[in-house]
Coordinates of C-alpha atoms and ligand atoms in Angstrom, one line a residue:
M214 CA 21.6 -21.8 11.0
L215 CA 24.8 -23.3 12.1
A216 CA 24.7 -25.7 8.8
G217 CA 28.2 -26.8 7.6
K218 CA 30.1 -25.6 10.9
R219 CA 32.3 -27.3 12.5
I220 CA 32.8 -27.1 15.9
L221 CA 35.5 -28.4 18.0
L222 CA 34.0 -28.4 21.5
I223 CA 36.7 -29.1 24.6
I224 CA 34.8 -30.0 27.2
G225 CA 37.0 -28.8 30.5
G226 CA 36.4 -30.3 34.2
G227 CA 33.8 -29.2 36.6
I228 CA 30.6 -29.5 37.8
A229 CA 28.9 -27.6 34.8
A230 CA 30.2 -30.5 32.3
Y231 CA 27.0 -32.2 32.4
K232 CA 25.4 -29.0 30.5
S233 CA 27.8 -29.6 27.3
L234 CA 25.9 -33.0 27.0
D235 CA 22.7 -30.8 26.4
L236 CA 25.1 -27.8 24.6
M237 CA 25.8 -30.4 21.9
R238 CA 22.4 -31.7 20.9
R239 CA 21.5 -28.1 20.6
L240 CA 24.7 -27.7 18.4
R241 CA 23.8 -30.2 16.2
D242 CA 19.8 -29.4 16.3
Q243 CA 21.2 -26.1 14.5
G244 CA 23.1 -28.3 12.2
A245 CA 26.9 -27.8 13.5
T246 CA 29.2 -30.9 13.8
V247 CA 30.5 -31.2 17.0
V248 CA 33.8 -32.7 17.7
P249 CA 34.3 -33.3 21.3
V250 CA 37.4 -33.5 23.2
L251 CA 37.6 -34.1 27.1
T252 CA 40.0 -33.3 29.4
R253 CA 41.1 -35.7 32.3
A254 CA 39.4 -34.0 34.6
A255 CA 36.2 -33.6 32.5
E256 CA 35.7 -37.5 32.5
E257 CA 35.3 -37.0 36.4
F258 CA 32.2 -35.5 35.3
V259 CA 31.0 -36.8 32.3
T260 CA 31.4 -40.2 30.5
P261 CA 33.3 -40.3 27.1
L262 CA 30.7 -42.6 26.0
S263 CA 27.6 -40.4 26.9
V264 CA 29.7 -37.2 25.2
A265 CA 30.0 -39.3 21.8
A266 CA 26.7 -40.4 22.2
L267 CA 25.8 -36.8 22.4
A268 CA 28.3 -35.6 19.8
G269 CA 27.5 -38.5 17.2
H270 CA 31.3 -38.4 17.1
K271 CA 34.3 -39.9 18.1
V272 CA 35.6 -38.5 21.3
Y273 CA 39.3 -36.9 21.8
R274 CA 40.7 -37.8 24.8
D275 CA 44.4 -38.1 25.0
L276 CA 47.7 -36.4 23.3
F277 CA 49.8 -39.7 23.2
D278 CA 46.7 -41.7 21.9
L279 CA 48.7 -42.9 18.2
N280 CA 46.3 -44.3 16.8
E281 CA 44.3 -40.8 17.1
E282 CA 47.9 -39.2 15.6
A283 CA 48.0 -41.4 12.6
E284 CA 44.1 -41.1 11.5
M285 CA 44.3 -37.0 12.7
G286 CA 47.2 -35.5 14.3
H287 CA 46.8 -32.9 16.7
I288 CA 48.0 -29.8 14.6
Q289 CA 45.3 -30.7 12.2
L290 CA 42.2 -31.4 14.5
S291 CA 43.2 -28.0 16.1
R292 CA 42.8 -26.3 12.5
S293 CA 40.1 -28.4 10.9
A294 CA 37.2 -26.5 13.3
D295 CA 36.0 -23.5 11.9
L296 CA 35.2 -22.6 16.1
I297 CA 36.4 -23.8 19.0
L298 CA 34.5 -24.1 21.9
V299 CA 35.6 -24.5 25.6
A300 CA 32.3 -25.3 27.8
P301 CA 33.2 -25.2 30.6
A302 CA 36.2 -23.4 30.8
T303 CA 37.9 -24.2 34.3
A304 CA 40.4 -21.7 36.1
D305 CA 43.0 -24.2 34.8
L306 CA 42.2 -24.2 31.3
M307 CA 41.9 -20.0 31.2
G308 CA 45.3 -20.7 32.8
K309 CA 47.0 -22.6 30.7
M310 CA 45.5 -21.1 27.9
A311 CA 46.5 -17.5 28.9
N312 CA 50.2 -18.4 29.7
G313 CA 50.6 -20.7 26.6
L314 CA 50.9 -24.2 28.5
A315 CA 50.4 -27.4 26.4
N316 CA 50.8 -30.3 28.7
D317 CA 47.4 -32.2 27.2
L318 CA 45.3 -32.8 24.7
A319 CA 42.7 -29.8 25.3
S320 CA 45.8 -27.3 26.1
T321 CA 47.9 -28.5 22.8
L322 CA 45.0 -27.8 20.6
L323 CA 44.4 -24.5 21.8
M324 CA 47.9 -23.5 21.5
A325 CA 47.9 -25.1 18.3
T326 CA 44.9 -23.6 16.6
D327 CA 44.4 -20.6 14.1
T328 CA 40.5 -20.7 14.5
P329 CA 38.6 -18.2 16.5
V330 CA 38.3 -19.4 19.9
M331 CA 35.5 -19.0 22.0
I332 CA 35.0 -19.6 26.0
A333 CA 32.4 -20.2 28.6
P334 CA 33.9 -20.1 32.0
A335 CA 32.6 -21.8 35.1
M336 CA 33.9 -21.8 38.5
N337 CA 33.7 -20.8 42.0
V338 CA 33.2 -17.4 42.5
R339 CA 36.3 -16.6 44.6
M340 CA 38.0 -18.0 41.4
W341 CA 36.5 -16.4 39.2
E342 CA 36.9 -12.9 41.2
H343 CA 40.5 -14.1 41.8
P344 CA 43.5 -11.4 40.6
A345 CA 45.1 -14.1 38.4
T346 CA 41.9 -15.1 36.8
R347 CA 41.2 -11.3 35.8
R348 CA 44.7 -11.0 34.3
N349 CA 44.0 -14.4 32.3
L350 CA 40.6 -13.3 31.0
A351 CA 42.2 -9.7 29.8
T352 CA 45.2 -11.5 28.2
L353 CA 42.7 -13.7 26.6
T354 CA 40.1 -11.4 25.5
G355 CA 42.8 -9.0 24.2
G356 CA 44.0 -11.5 22.2
G357 CA 40.7 -12.0 20.2
I358 CA 39.2 -14.8 22.1
T359 CA 35.7 -14.3 22.9
C360 CA 34.0 -14.9 26.7
V361 CA 30.6 -16.0 27.1
G362 CA 28.9 -15.2 30.4
P363 CA 29.4 -16.6 33.2
E364 CA 26.3 -16.1 34.9
E365 CA 25.5 -14.8 38.4
G366 CA 23.5 -17.3 40.4
A367 CA 23.8 -20.2 43.3
M368 CA 26.7 -22.5 42.8
A369 CA 27.1 -26.2 43.3
C370 CA 29.6 -25.4 46.1
G371 CA 26.8 -23.7 48.2
E372 CA 28.1 -20.0 47.2
F373 CA 26.5 -17.6 45.1
G374 CA 28.3 -14.7 42.8
P375 CA 29.5 -14.7 39.4
G376 CA 31.2 -18.2 37.8
R377 CA 27.9 -20.3 36.9
L378 CA 28.0 -21.6 33.1
S379 CA 25.7 -19.3 31.3
E380 CA 22.6 -21.0 30.1
V381 CA 23.0 -23.6 27.1
D382 CA 20.4 -21.3 25.2
Q383 CA 23.3 -18.4 25.5
I384 CA 26.0 -20.1 24.5
V385 CA 24.1 -21.3 21.5
A386 CA 23.2 -17.5 20.5
A387 CA 27.1 -16.7 21.2
V388 CA 28.0 -19.4 18.4
A389 CA 25.4 -18.3 16.0
D390 CA 26.4 -14.9 16.7
H391 CA 30.0 -15.6 15.8
F392 CA 29.0 -16.9 12.4
A393 CA 26.3 -14.0 11.7
D394 CA 27.6 -11.6 9.1
G395 CA 29.4 -8.8 10.1
P396 CA 29.3 -5.2 8.4
L397 CA 33.2 -6.3 6.8
T398 CA 31.5 -9.8 5.9
G399 CA 33.2 -10.4 2.6
R400 CA 36.1 -7.7 2.7
H401 CA 39.6 -8.2 2.8
V402 CA 41.7 -6.0 4.9
I403 CA 45.3 -5.8 5.3
V404 CA 47.2 -4.8 8.6
T405 CA 50.5 -4.3 9.4
S406 CA 51.9 -5.2 12.8
G407 CA 54.9 -4.6 15.0
P408 CA 58.5 -3.2 14.5
T409 CA 60.9 -4.4 12.0
H410 CA 64.3 -5.5 12.3
E411 CA 67.3 -4.3 10.2
P412 CA 69.9 -7.0 10.0
I413 CA 73.4 -5.2 11.1
D414 CA 75.2 -8.7 11.0
P415 CA 74.0 -12.0 11.6
V416 CA 73.2 -11.6 15.6
R417 CA 72.6 -7.9 15.4
Y418 CA 69.9 -5.8 14.2
I419 CA 68.2 -2.3 14.4
A420 CA 64.5 -2.5 15.9
N421 CA 62.4 -0.3 17.5
R422 CA 59.8 -0.4 20.7
S423 CA 56.5 -1.3 19.0
S424 CA 55.0 -4.1 20.4
G425 CA 52.3 -4.8 18.2
A426 CA 49.8 -4.1 21.0
Q427 CA 47.6 -1.9 18.4
G428 CA 47.8 -4.0 15.3
S429 CA 47.1 -6.6 16.9
A430 CA 44.0 -5.0 18.7
I431 CA 43.0 -3.6 15.2
A432 CA 43.0 -6.9 13.6
A433 CA 41.0 -8.4 16.5
A434 CA 38.1 -5.9 15.9
L435 CA 38.1 -6.1 12.4
V436 CA 37.9 -10.2 12.5
A437 CA 34.9 -9.3 14.9
L438 CA 33.0 -7.2 12.3
G439 CA 33.9 -10.4 9.4
A440 CA 36.5 -8.9 7.6
K441 CA 39.4 -11.7 6.1
V442 CA 42.3 -9.9 7.5
T443 CA 45.6 -10.9 6.4
F444 CA 47.9 -9.7 9.3
I445 CA 51.7 -9.0 8.3
T446 CA 53.2 -8.8 11.5
G447 CA 57.4 -8.2 12.1
P448 CA 58.6 -9.5 15.2
A449 CA 56.2 -8.0 17.6
S450 CA 55.7 -9.4 21.3
V451 CA 52.2 -9.3 21.3
A452 CA 50.9 -12.6 19.7
P453 CA 48.6 -12.6 16.4
P454 CA 45.1 -12.3 16.9
A455 CA 42.9 -15.6 16.5
G456 CA 41.2 -15.4 12.8
V457 CA 43.5 -14.1 10.9
D458 CA 45.7 -14.9 8.1
V459 CA 49.2 -14.2 9.9
V460 CA 52.7 -13.6 7.3
A461 CA 55.6 -13.0 9.5
V462 CA 58.4 -11.1 8.1
E463 CA 61.2 -9.4 9.3
T464 CA 62.4 -6.8 7.4
A465 CA 60.7 -3.8 5.8
Q466 CA 61.7 -5.0 2.6
A467 CA 60.0 -8.1 3.0
M468 CA 56.7 -6.2 4.6
Y469 CA 57.0 -4.3 1.6
D470 CA 57.0 -7.5 -0.5
A471 CA 54.2 -9.0 1.6
V472 CA 51.9 -6.0 1.6
H473 CA 51.8 -6.3 -2.4
A474 CA 51.7 -10.2 -2.7
A475 CA 48.4 -9.6 -0.2
L476 CA 46.7 -7.4 -2.7
P477 CA 43.9 -6.8 -3.9
A478 CA 42.3 -5.8 -0.9
D479 CA 39.4 -3.3 0.1
A480 CA 41.4 -1.7 3.0
A481 CA 44.8 -2.1 4.4
I482 CA 45.6 -0.5 7.5
F483 CA 49.1 0.5 8.2
A484 CA 50.2 0.0 12.1
A485 CA 53.8 -1.4 11.1
A486 CA 56.3 0.7 13.2
V487 CA 58.4 0.0 9.8
A488 CA 62.4 1.4 10.3
D489 CA 63.1 4.1 7.8
W490 CA 66.8 2.9 6.9
R491 CA 68.4 -0.4 6.6
V492 CA 72.3 -1.1 6.4
T493 CA 73.4 -1.7 2.9
N494 CA 76.8 -3.4 4.1
A495 CA 75.3 -5.4 6.5
S496 CA 78.3 -8.1 7.4
G497 CA 77.2 -12.0 6.5
S498 CA 79.2 -13.3 9.4
K499 CA 79.3 -11.8 13.0
M500 CA 81.7 -8.2 13.3
K501 CA 84.2 -8.4 15.6
K502 CA 86.2 -6.1 17.8
D503 CA 89.6 -6.4 16.1
G504 CA 91.8 -5.0 19.3
S505 CA 92.6 -1.5 17.6
G506 CA 89.5 0.5 18.7
S507 CA 88.3 0.7 14.8
L508 CA 84.8 1.5 15.1
P509 CA 82.1 -0.3 12.6
Q510 CA 81.1 2.0 9.5
L511 CA 77.5 0.9 8.6
E512 CA 76.0 2.5 5.6
F513 CA 72.4 3.3 5.2
A514 CA 69.7 3.1 2.4
Q515 CA 66.2 4.0 2.9
N516 CA 63.6 1.2 3.0
P517 CA 60.6 1.3 0.7
D518 CA 57.5 3.5 2.2
I519 CA 55.0 0.8 1.9
L520 CA 52.4 3.4 2.9
A521 CA 53.3 5.8 0.5
T522 CA 53.5 3.4 -2.5
I523 CA 50.2 1.6 -1.7
S524 CA 48.3 5.2 -1.0
Q525 CA 49.6 5.9 -4.7
L526 CA 49.1 2.5 -6.6
E527 CA 47.5 3.4 -10.1
E528 CA 46.1 0.1 -9.8
H529 CA 44.8 -2.0 -6.9
R530 CA 44.8 0.4 -4.4
P531 CA 42.5 -0.1 -1.6
E532 CA 39.3 1.7 -1.2
L533 CA 40.5 2.9 2.2
V534 CA 44.2 3.4 3.2
V535 CA 45.1 4.1 6.6
G536 CA 48.8 5.1 8.4
F537 CA 49.9 5.9 11.4
A538 CA 51.9 8.8 13.0
A539 CA 53.9 7.9 16.0
E540 CA 55.0 11.5 16.6
T541 CA 56.6 13.2 19.8
D542 CA 56.0 16.6 18.6
D543 CA 53.3 18.8 16.7
V544 CA 51.8 15.6 16.5
I545 CA 48.6 16.8 14.8
A546 CA 50.2 19.3 12.3
N547 CA 53.2 16.7 11.5
A548 CA 50.0 13.9 11.2
T549 CA 48.1 16.8 8.9
L550 CA 51.2 17.0 6.4
K551 CA 52.1 13.4 6.4
R552 CA 48.6 12.3 5.2
A553 CA 49.0 14.6 2.4
R554 CA 53.1 13.8 1.4
K555 CA 51.9 9.9 1.5
G556 CA 48.7 10.2 0.0
C557 CA 46.6 8.1 2.7
D558 CA 42.9 8.5 3.5
W559 CA 43.2 8.8 7.1
I560 CA 46.2 9.4 9.5
V561 CA 45.9 7.6 13.1
A562 CA 48.5 9.8 14.4
N563 CA 49.6 9.8 18.6
D564 CA 52.3 11.0 20.8
V565 CA 54.7 8.6 21.5
S566 CA 56.8 10.9 23.8
P567 CA 58.0 8.5 26.6
E568 CA 56.2 10.6 29.3
T569 CA 52.3 9.2 27.7
G570 CA 53.7 5.8 28.0
I571 CA 52.1 5.1 25.2
M572 CA 54.6 3.2 22.9
G573 CA 54.8 -0.5 24.2
G574 CA 52.2 0.6 27.1
A575 CA 48.4 -0.8 27.1
E576 CA 46.4 2.7 26.4
N577 CA 46.3 4.9 23.3
A578 CA 45.1 8.3 23.2
V579 CA 44.7 9.2 19.2
T580 CA 43.7 11.7 16.4
V581 CA 42.3 10.4 13.6
I582 CA 43.2 12.7 10.6
T583 CA 41.0 12.6 7.4
A584 CA 39.8 14.9 4.4
E585 CA 37.6 16.5 7.1
G586 CA 40.1 17.1 9.5
G587 CA 41.3 16.1 13.0
E588 CA 38.6 13.7 15.5
S589 CA 40.4 13.0 18.9
W590 CA 39.5 10.7 20.3
P591 CA 40.1 10.3 24.7
R592 CA 42.9 7.8 25.9
A593 CA 41.6 4.4 26.5
G594 CA 42.2 0.9 26.3
K595 CA 44.4 0.1 22.9
D596 CA 41.3 -2.7 22.8
E597 CA 38.9 0.1 22.5
V598 CA 40.6 2.5 20.3
A599 CA 40.8 -0.5 17.5
R600 CA 37.3 -1.4 18.3
N601 CA 36.2 2.4 17.4
L602 CA 38.5 2.5 14.4
A603 CA 37.3 -1.1 13.3
A604 CA 33.5 0.5 13.6
K605 CA 34.9 3.8 12.0
I606 CA 36.5 1.2 8.8
A607 CA 33.1 -0.3 8.7
K608 CA 31.4 2.8 8.2
A609 CA 33.7 4.1 5.7
L610 CA 33.3 1.1 3.1
T611 CA 29.6 0.8 3.3
Ligands
C5P239 O1 56.9 7.9 7.6 P1 56.4 7.4 9.3 O2 57.5 6.5 9.6 O3 56.3 8.7 10.2 O4 54.9 7.1 8.9 C1 54.4 6.2 9.6 C2 53.3 5.5 8.9 O5 54.1 5.0 7.8 C3 52.6 4.4 9.8 O6 51.3 3.6 9.5 C4 53.8 3.6 9.0 O7 53.4 1.6 9.0 C5 54.0 3.5 7.5 N1 55.5 3.5 7.0 C6 55.1 2.3 5.9 N2 56.8 2.5 5.5 C7 57.7 2.6 5.8 C8 57.6 3.7 6.7 C9 56.8 3.7 7.3 O8 54.0 1.6 5.4 N3 58.8 2.4 5.2

C-alpha cells in the first residue's frame, strides 16, 4: 500500500515517543522506507539504537553533524521524502513549526521542506487546549499541514481528555489516505495568488492589499484532492501551502510569463490581485525630491490580462478557467459582465468593500457565477470556501 514511499519520521520528545517504534514497523510492513529523525528530547524516551533497528535506517539527530552534512545536507534530507510525519508532535514542535523557528535538526527540516507534512500531536490535555496550541494548530492546518488526532483518554500524567497520540493503526491509515488517489490525481492545476508589485523605482512600488490567503487555501485544497498544483504567487504575506510547485514572481508581466510557461493544465484558477497598470517610466535609481517642489510624473501602461488571455487561447486552453472578481459595488452584476468579457468559465465574485473585512481577512463570502447563473455561498473561513471550490472544480473536471 505504501510501496516505494519514503517517509521522514520526526520523533518528538514525549512519553508517546515509544509508540513511534511500532509505527515505524507498521509503515515498513506496508512497504514504506522510514527515515527517522530524533529530537534531543525524544532521545530521553527512545534510544537512537532502538529507533535505527526498527526503522532499518540510519537515525538523523544533529544539525551540526558534519558527517551527515557531507553525506546528505539537511535541505536535501527534508526534500527527499514523499511525506514528513511528525509523531509524536509535541506542543513545542508545533509552536516552532507555526512560528518558523529552526534551531535544531527537526525544526530546520520542517522549515526547509517543500513536501507535505502530517502531524500526530500528543501532549497533556491542558497544553492541547491552551490558546497558544489552538492558534498554532490553526496556522499549521491553514498552511496545508494535515493533523491526525489526538485522541481523548487517560494520559500518562494522570489526567483525562484530548491529547493522547492516535493509535498506530489510525496514523498508518492517515498516511495511506494521504497517498490514496483523489478525484484530481493526475490533473494539473495552475493557481495564481497574492498581489503583484509594479516598480516605480528600485525602492518603491505599486501594490494592493491582497494577502494571498484565499489563493494559498485554494491551492492547499486542490493538493488535498490529489492535484499537481503550479502555484504562481506574487509577494504575498501568507506562505505557499505544502505540496505545490511554487513559482515566485513580482510583476504582472512576470506572472503572465510564468502562467504561459506552466501550460498545459487541466484548470487554471486566477486568484491573484494583479495590478492593472505598470509604470512605464520607472526610474533605474531612487527618485529624490529636488527641492523645487516638482512632483514625479509617472506614466502608465496597461498590464496584460492573464485571465482573459488564457481564457481566449486557441491552443492549450485549460478545460476550466476560473477568475475572481473583487468588487465594491453591484458585485453580481459586475462579475457577470466580467465573466462574459474575459471569456472564462466561472467567476468567483466577492465584495471587498472595507466594511466586509474580506480583503486581507480570514473569511470570505462568495458568489460563483457559471454559465448556469450565480450560486451564493454563506460567509465562511477562506479554508472552507477553498475546499468547496476545490470540490466543485473536481466535479467539473471529472
Ligand atoms: O479585471 P479584474 O482585475 O477585476 O479581474 C479580476 C480577475 O482577473 C482575477 O481573477 C485576476 O486574477 C484576473 N486578472 C488577471 N490579469 C490581470 C488582471 C486581472 O489575470 N492583468
